PDB file of C-alpha atoms in Angstrom:
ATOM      1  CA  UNK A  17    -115.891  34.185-198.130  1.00 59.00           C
ATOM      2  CA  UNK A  18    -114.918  36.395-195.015  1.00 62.00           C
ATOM      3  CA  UNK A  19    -115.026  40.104-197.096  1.00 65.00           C
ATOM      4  CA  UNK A  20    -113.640  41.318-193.344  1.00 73.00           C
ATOM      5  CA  UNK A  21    -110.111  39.666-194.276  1.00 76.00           C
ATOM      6  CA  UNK A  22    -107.499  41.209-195.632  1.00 84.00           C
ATOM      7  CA  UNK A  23    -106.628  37.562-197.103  1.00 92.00           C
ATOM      8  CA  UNK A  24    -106.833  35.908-200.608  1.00 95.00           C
ATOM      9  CA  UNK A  25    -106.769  32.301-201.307  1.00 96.00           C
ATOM     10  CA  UNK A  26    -105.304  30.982-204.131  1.00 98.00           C
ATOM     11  CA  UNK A  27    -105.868  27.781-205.214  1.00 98.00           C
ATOM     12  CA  UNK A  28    -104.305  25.582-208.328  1.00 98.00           C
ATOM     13  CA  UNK A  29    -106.103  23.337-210.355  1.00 98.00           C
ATOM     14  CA  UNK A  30    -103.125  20.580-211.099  1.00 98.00           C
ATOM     15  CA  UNK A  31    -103.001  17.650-213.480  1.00 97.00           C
ATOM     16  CA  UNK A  32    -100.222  18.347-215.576  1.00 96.00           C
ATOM     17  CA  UNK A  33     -96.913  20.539-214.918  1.00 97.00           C
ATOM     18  CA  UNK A  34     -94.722  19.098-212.328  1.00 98.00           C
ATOM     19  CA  UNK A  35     -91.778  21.228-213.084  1.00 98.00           C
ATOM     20  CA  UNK A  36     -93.867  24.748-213.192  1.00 98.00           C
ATOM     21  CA  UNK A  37     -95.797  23.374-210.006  1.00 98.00           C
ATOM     22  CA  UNK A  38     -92.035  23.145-208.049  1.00 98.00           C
ATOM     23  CA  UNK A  39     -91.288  26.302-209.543  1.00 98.00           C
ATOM     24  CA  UNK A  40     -94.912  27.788-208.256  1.00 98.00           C
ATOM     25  CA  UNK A  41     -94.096  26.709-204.779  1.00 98.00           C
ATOM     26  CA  UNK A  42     -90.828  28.462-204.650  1.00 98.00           C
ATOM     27  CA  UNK A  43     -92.330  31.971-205.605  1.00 98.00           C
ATOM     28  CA  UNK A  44     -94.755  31.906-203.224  1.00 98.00           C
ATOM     29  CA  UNK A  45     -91.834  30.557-200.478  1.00 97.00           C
ATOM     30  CA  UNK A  46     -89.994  33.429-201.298  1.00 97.00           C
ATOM     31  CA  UNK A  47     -93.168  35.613-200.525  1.00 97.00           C
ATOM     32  CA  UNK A  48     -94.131  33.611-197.445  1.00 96.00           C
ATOM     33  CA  UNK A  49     -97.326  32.686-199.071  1.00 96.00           C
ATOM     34  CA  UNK A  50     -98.999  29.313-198.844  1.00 97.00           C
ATOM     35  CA  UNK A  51    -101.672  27.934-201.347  1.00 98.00           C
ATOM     36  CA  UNK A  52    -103.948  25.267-201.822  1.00 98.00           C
ATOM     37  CA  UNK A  53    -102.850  22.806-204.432  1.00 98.00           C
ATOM     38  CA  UNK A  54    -105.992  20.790-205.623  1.00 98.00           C
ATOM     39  CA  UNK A  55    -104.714  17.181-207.541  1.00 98.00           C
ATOM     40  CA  UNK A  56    -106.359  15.614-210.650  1.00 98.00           C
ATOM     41  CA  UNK A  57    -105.447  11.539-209.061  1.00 97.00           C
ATOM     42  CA  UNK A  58    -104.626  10.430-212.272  1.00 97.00           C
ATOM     43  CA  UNK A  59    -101.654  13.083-212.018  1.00 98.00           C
ATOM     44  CA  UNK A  60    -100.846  12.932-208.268  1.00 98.00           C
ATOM     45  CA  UNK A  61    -100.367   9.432-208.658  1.00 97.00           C
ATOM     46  CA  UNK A  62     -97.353  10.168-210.834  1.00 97.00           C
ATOM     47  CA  UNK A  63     -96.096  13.218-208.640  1.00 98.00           C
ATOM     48  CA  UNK A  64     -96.751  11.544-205.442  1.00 98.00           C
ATOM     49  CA  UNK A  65     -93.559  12.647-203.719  1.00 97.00           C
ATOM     50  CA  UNK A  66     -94.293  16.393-205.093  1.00 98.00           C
ATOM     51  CA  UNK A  67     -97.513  16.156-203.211  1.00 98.00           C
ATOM     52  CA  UNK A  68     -96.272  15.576-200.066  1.00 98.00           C
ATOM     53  CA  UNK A  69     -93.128  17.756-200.231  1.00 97.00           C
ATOM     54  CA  UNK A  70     -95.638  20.601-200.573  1.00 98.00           C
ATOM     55  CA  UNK A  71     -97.863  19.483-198.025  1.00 98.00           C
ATOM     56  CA  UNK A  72     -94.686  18.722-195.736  1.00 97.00           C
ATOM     57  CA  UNK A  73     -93.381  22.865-196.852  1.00 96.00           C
ATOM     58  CA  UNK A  74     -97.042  23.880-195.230  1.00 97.00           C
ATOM     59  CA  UNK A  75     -99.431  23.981-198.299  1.00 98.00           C
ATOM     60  CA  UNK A  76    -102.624  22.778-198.568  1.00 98.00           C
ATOM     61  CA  UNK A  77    -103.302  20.023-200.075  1.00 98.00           C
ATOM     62  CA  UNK A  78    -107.131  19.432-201.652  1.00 98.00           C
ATOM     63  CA  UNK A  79    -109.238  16.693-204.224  1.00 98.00           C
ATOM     64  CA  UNK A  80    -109.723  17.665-207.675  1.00 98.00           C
ATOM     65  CA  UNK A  81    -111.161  14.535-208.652  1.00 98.00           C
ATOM     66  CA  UNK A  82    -109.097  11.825-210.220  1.00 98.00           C
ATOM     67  CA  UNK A  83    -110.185  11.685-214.141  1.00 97.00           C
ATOM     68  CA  UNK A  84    -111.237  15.786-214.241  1.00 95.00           C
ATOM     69  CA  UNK A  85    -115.471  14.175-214.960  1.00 97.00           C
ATOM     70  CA  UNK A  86    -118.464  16.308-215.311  1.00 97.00           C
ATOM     71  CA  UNK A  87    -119.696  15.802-211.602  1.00 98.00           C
ATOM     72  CA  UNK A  88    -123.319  17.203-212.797  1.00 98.00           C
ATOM     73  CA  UNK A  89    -123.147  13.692-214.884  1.00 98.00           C
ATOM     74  CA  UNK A  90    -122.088  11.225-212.209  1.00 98.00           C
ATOM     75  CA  UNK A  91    -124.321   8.924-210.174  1.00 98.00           C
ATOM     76  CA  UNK A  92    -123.837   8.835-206.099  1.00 98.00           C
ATOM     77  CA  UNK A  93    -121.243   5.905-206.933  1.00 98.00           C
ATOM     78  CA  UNK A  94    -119.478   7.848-209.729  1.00 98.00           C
ATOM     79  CA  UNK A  95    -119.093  10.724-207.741  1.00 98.00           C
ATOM     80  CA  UNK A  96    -117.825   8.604-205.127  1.00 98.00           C
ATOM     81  CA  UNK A  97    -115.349   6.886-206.877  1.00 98.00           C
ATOM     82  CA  UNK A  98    -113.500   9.883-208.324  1.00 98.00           C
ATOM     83  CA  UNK A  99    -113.620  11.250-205.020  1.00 98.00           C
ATOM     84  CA  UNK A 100    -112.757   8.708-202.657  1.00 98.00           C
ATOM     85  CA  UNK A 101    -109.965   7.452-205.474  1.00 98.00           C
ATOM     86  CA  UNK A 102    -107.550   9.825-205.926  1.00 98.00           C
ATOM     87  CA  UNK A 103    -108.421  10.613-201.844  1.00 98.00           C
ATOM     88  CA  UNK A 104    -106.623   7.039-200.756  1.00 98.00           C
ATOM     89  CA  UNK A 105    -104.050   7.725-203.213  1.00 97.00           C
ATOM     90  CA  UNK A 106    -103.062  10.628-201.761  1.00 98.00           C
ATOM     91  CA  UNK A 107    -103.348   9.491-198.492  1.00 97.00           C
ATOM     92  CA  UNK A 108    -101.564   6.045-199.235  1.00 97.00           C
ATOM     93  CA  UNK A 109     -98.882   7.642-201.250  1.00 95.00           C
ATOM     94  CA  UNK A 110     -98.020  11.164-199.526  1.00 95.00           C
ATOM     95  CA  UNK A 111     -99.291  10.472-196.078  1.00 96.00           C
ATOM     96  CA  UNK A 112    -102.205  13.470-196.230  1.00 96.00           C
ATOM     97  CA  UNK A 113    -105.448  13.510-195.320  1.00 94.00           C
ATOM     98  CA  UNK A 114    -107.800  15.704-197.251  1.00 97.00           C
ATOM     99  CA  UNK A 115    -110.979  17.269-196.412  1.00 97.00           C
ATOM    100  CA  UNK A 116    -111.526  19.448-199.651  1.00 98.00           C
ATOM    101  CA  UNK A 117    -113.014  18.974-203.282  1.00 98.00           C
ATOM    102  CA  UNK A 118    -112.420  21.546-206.118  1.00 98.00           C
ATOM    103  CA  UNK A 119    -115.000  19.920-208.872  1.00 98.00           C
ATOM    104  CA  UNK A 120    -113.662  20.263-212.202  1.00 97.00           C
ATOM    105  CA  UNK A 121    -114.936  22.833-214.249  1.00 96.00           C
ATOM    106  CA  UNK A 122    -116.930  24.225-210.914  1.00 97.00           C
ATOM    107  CA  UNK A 123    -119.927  21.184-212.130  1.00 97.00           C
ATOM    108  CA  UNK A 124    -121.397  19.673-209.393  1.00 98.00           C
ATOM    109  CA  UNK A 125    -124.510  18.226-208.199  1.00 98.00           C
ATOM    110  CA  UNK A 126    -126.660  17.746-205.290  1.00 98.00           C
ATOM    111  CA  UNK A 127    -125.299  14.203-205.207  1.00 98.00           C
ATOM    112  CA  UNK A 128    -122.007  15.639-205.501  1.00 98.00           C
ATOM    113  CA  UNK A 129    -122.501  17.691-202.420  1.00 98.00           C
ATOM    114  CA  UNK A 130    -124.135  14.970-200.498  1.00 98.00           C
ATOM    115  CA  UNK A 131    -120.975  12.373-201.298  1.00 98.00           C
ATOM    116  CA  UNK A 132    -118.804  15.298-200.064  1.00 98.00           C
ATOM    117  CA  UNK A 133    -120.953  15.754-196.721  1.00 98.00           C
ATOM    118  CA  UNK A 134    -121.106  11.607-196.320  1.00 98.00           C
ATOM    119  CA  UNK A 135    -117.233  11.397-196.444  1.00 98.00           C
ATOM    120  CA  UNK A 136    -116.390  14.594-194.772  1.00 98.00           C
ATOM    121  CA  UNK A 137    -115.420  17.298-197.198  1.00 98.00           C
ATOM    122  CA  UNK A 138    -115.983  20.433-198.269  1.00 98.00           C
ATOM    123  CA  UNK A 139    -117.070  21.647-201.780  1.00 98.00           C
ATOM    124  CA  UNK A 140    -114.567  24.773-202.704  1.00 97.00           C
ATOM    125  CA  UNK A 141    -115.200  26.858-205.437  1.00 97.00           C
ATOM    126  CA  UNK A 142    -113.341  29.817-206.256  1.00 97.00           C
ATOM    127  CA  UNK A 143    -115.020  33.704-206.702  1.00 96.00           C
ATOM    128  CA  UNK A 144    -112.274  34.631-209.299  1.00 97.00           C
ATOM    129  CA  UNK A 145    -110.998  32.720-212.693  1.00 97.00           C
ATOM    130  CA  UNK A 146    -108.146  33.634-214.415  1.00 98.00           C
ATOM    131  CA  UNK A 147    -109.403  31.233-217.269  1.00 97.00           C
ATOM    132  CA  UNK A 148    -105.441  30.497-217.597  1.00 97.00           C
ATOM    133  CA  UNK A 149    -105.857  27.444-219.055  1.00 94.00           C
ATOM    134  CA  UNK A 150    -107.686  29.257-221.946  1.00 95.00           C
ATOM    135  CA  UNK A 151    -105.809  32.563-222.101  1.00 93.00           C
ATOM    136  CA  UNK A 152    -102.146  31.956-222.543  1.00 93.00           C
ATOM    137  CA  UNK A 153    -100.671  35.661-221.687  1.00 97.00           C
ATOM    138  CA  UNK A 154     -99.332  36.562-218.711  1.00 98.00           C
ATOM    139  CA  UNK A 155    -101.141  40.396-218.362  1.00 98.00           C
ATOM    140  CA  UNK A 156    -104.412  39.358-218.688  1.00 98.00           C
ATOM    141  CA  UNK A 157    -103.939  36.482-216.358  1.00 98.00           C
ATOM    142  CA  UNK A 158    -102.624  38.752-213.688  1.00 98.00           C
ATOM    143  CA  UNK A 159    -105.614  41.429-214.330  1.00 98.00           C
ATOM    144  CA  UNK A 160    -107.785  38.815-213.814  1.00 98.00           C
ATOM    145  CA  UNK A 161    -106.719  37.617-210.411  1.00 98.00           C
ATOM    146  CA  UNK A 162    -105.743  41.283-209.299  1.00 97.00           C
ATOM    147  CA  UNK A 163    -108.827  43.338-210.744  1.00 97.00           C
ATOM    148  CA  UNK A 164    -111.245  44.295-208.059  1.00 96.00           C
ATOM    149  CA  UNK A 165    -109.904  41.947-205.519  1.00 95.00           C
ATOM    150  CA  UNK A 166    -111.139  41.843-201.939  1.00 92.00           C
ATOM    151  CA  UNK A 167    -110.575  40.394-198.777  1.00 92.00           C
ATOM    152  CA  UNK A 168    -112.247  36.651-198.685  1.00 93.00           C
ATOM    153  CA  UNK A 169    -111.453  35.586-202.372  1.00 96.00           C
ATOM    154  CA  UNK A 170    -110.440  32.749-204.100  1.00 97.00           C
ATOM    155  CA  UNK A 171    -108.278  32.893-206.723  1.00 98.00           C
ATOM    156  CA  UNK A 172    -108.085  29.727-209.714  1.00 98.00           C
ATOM    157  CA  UNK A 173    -104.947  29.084-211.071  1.00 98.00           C
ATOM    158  CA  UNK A 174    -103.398  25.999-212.997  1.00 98.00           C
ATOM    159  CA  UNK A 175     -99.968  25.365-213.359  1.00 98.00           C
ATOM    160  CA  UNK A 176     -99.463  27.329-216.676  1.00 98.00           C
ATOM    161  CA  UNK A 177     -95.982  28.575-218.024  1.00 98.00           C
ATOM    162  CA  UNK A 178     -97.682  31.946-218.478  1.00 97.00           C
ATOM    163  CA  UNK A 179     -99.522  32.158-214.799  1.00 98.00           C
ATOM    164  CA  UNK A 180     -95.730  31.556-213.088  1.00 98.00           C
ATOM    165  CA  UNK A 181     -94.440  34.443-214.968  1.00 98.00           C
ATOM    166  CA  UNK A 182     -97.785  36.330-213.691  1.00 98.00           C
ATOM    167  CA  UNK A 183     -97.183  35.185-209.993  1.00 98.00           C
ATOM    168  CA  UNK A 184     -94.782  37.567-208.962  1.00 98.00           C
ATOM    169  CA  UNK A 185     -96.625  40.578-210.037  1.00 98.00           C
ATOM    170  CA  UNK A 186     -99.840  39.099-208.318  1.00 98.00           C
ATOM    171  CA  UNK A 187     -98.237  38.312-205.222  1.00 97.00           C
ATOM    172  CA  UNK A 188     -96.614  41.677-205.444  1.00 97.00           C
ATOM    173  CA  UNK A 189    -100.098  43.396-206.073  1.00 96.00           C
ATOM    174  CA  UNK A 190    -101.764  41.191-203.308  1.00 96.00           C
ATOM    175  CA  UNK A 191     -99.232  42.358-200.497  1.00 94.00           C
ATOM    176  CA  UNK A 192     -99.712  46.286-201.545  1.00 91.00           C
TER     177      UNK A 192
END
């Protein structure tokens, strides 16, 4: 995290929610915001051309495994396979190349990092959770990712009917 930035990254978790993903990417259009959009391969393989028409509309798009496994769990191979799977889907399928790994859950490994480091990404992990997966109400989602927010951090989101009605108001707090 650069805590000299005035920037905030936020980043969505995605394996379910196609239609509230599209409508994600047009709120933070509208703002002129650009996020990183980490895809479950079980679900990108579905949503294929909504993976690149984000990429293609200049969002980042990252590896968040392709079953959502306990990395912590998974042998060299195992960790490899999730990986590297849902990687040569994306990059078959919506013509990008990725270079970054969300692990579910934040569980990882040393053997997780060194798969990472053998096929060239990065491990990303964010510094605040809305938990909006869990918590299904748009204020407390949007105190989460607004409360004592600094320059540098990274912000987890998933692609939650209550989070898009949040967005706004974060984006909103973000910019003032």
């Amino acid at each position: 995290r650069n805590r000299k930035s005035n920037k905030v990254a936020l980043m969505f978790n995605c394996y379910e929610g196609k239609d509230i993903i599209i409508q994600i990417a047009e709120i933070l259009e509208k703002y002129g915001f650009r996020a990183t959009f980490f895809w479950g391969g079980c679900f990108a393989d579905d949503n294929l051309d909504l993976v690149k028409s984000l990429a293609e509309r200049g969002h980042e798009i990252g590896n968040h495994g392709y079953f959502h496994k306990k990395h912590s769990a998974l042998d060299y191979d195992g960790n490899l396979q999730e990986i590297q799977k849902t990687h040569e889907i994306i990059r078959a399928g919506a013509g990008v190349q990725m270079q970054l790994f969300a692990p579910p859950s934040g569980d990882f490994s040393k053997t997780t990092l060194k798969v990472c480091k053998n096929i060239g990404y990065k491990v990303i992990l964010w510094s605040k959770d809305t938990i909006d997966w869990r918590d299904k109400n748009p204020k407390i989602v949007y105190n989460r990712a607004t409360t004592n927010i600094s320059g540098g951090d990274f912000v987890l989101l998933h692609p939650k009917e209550h989070t898009l009605k949040a967005l706004p108001d974060i984006i909103e707090n973000y910019l003032a």
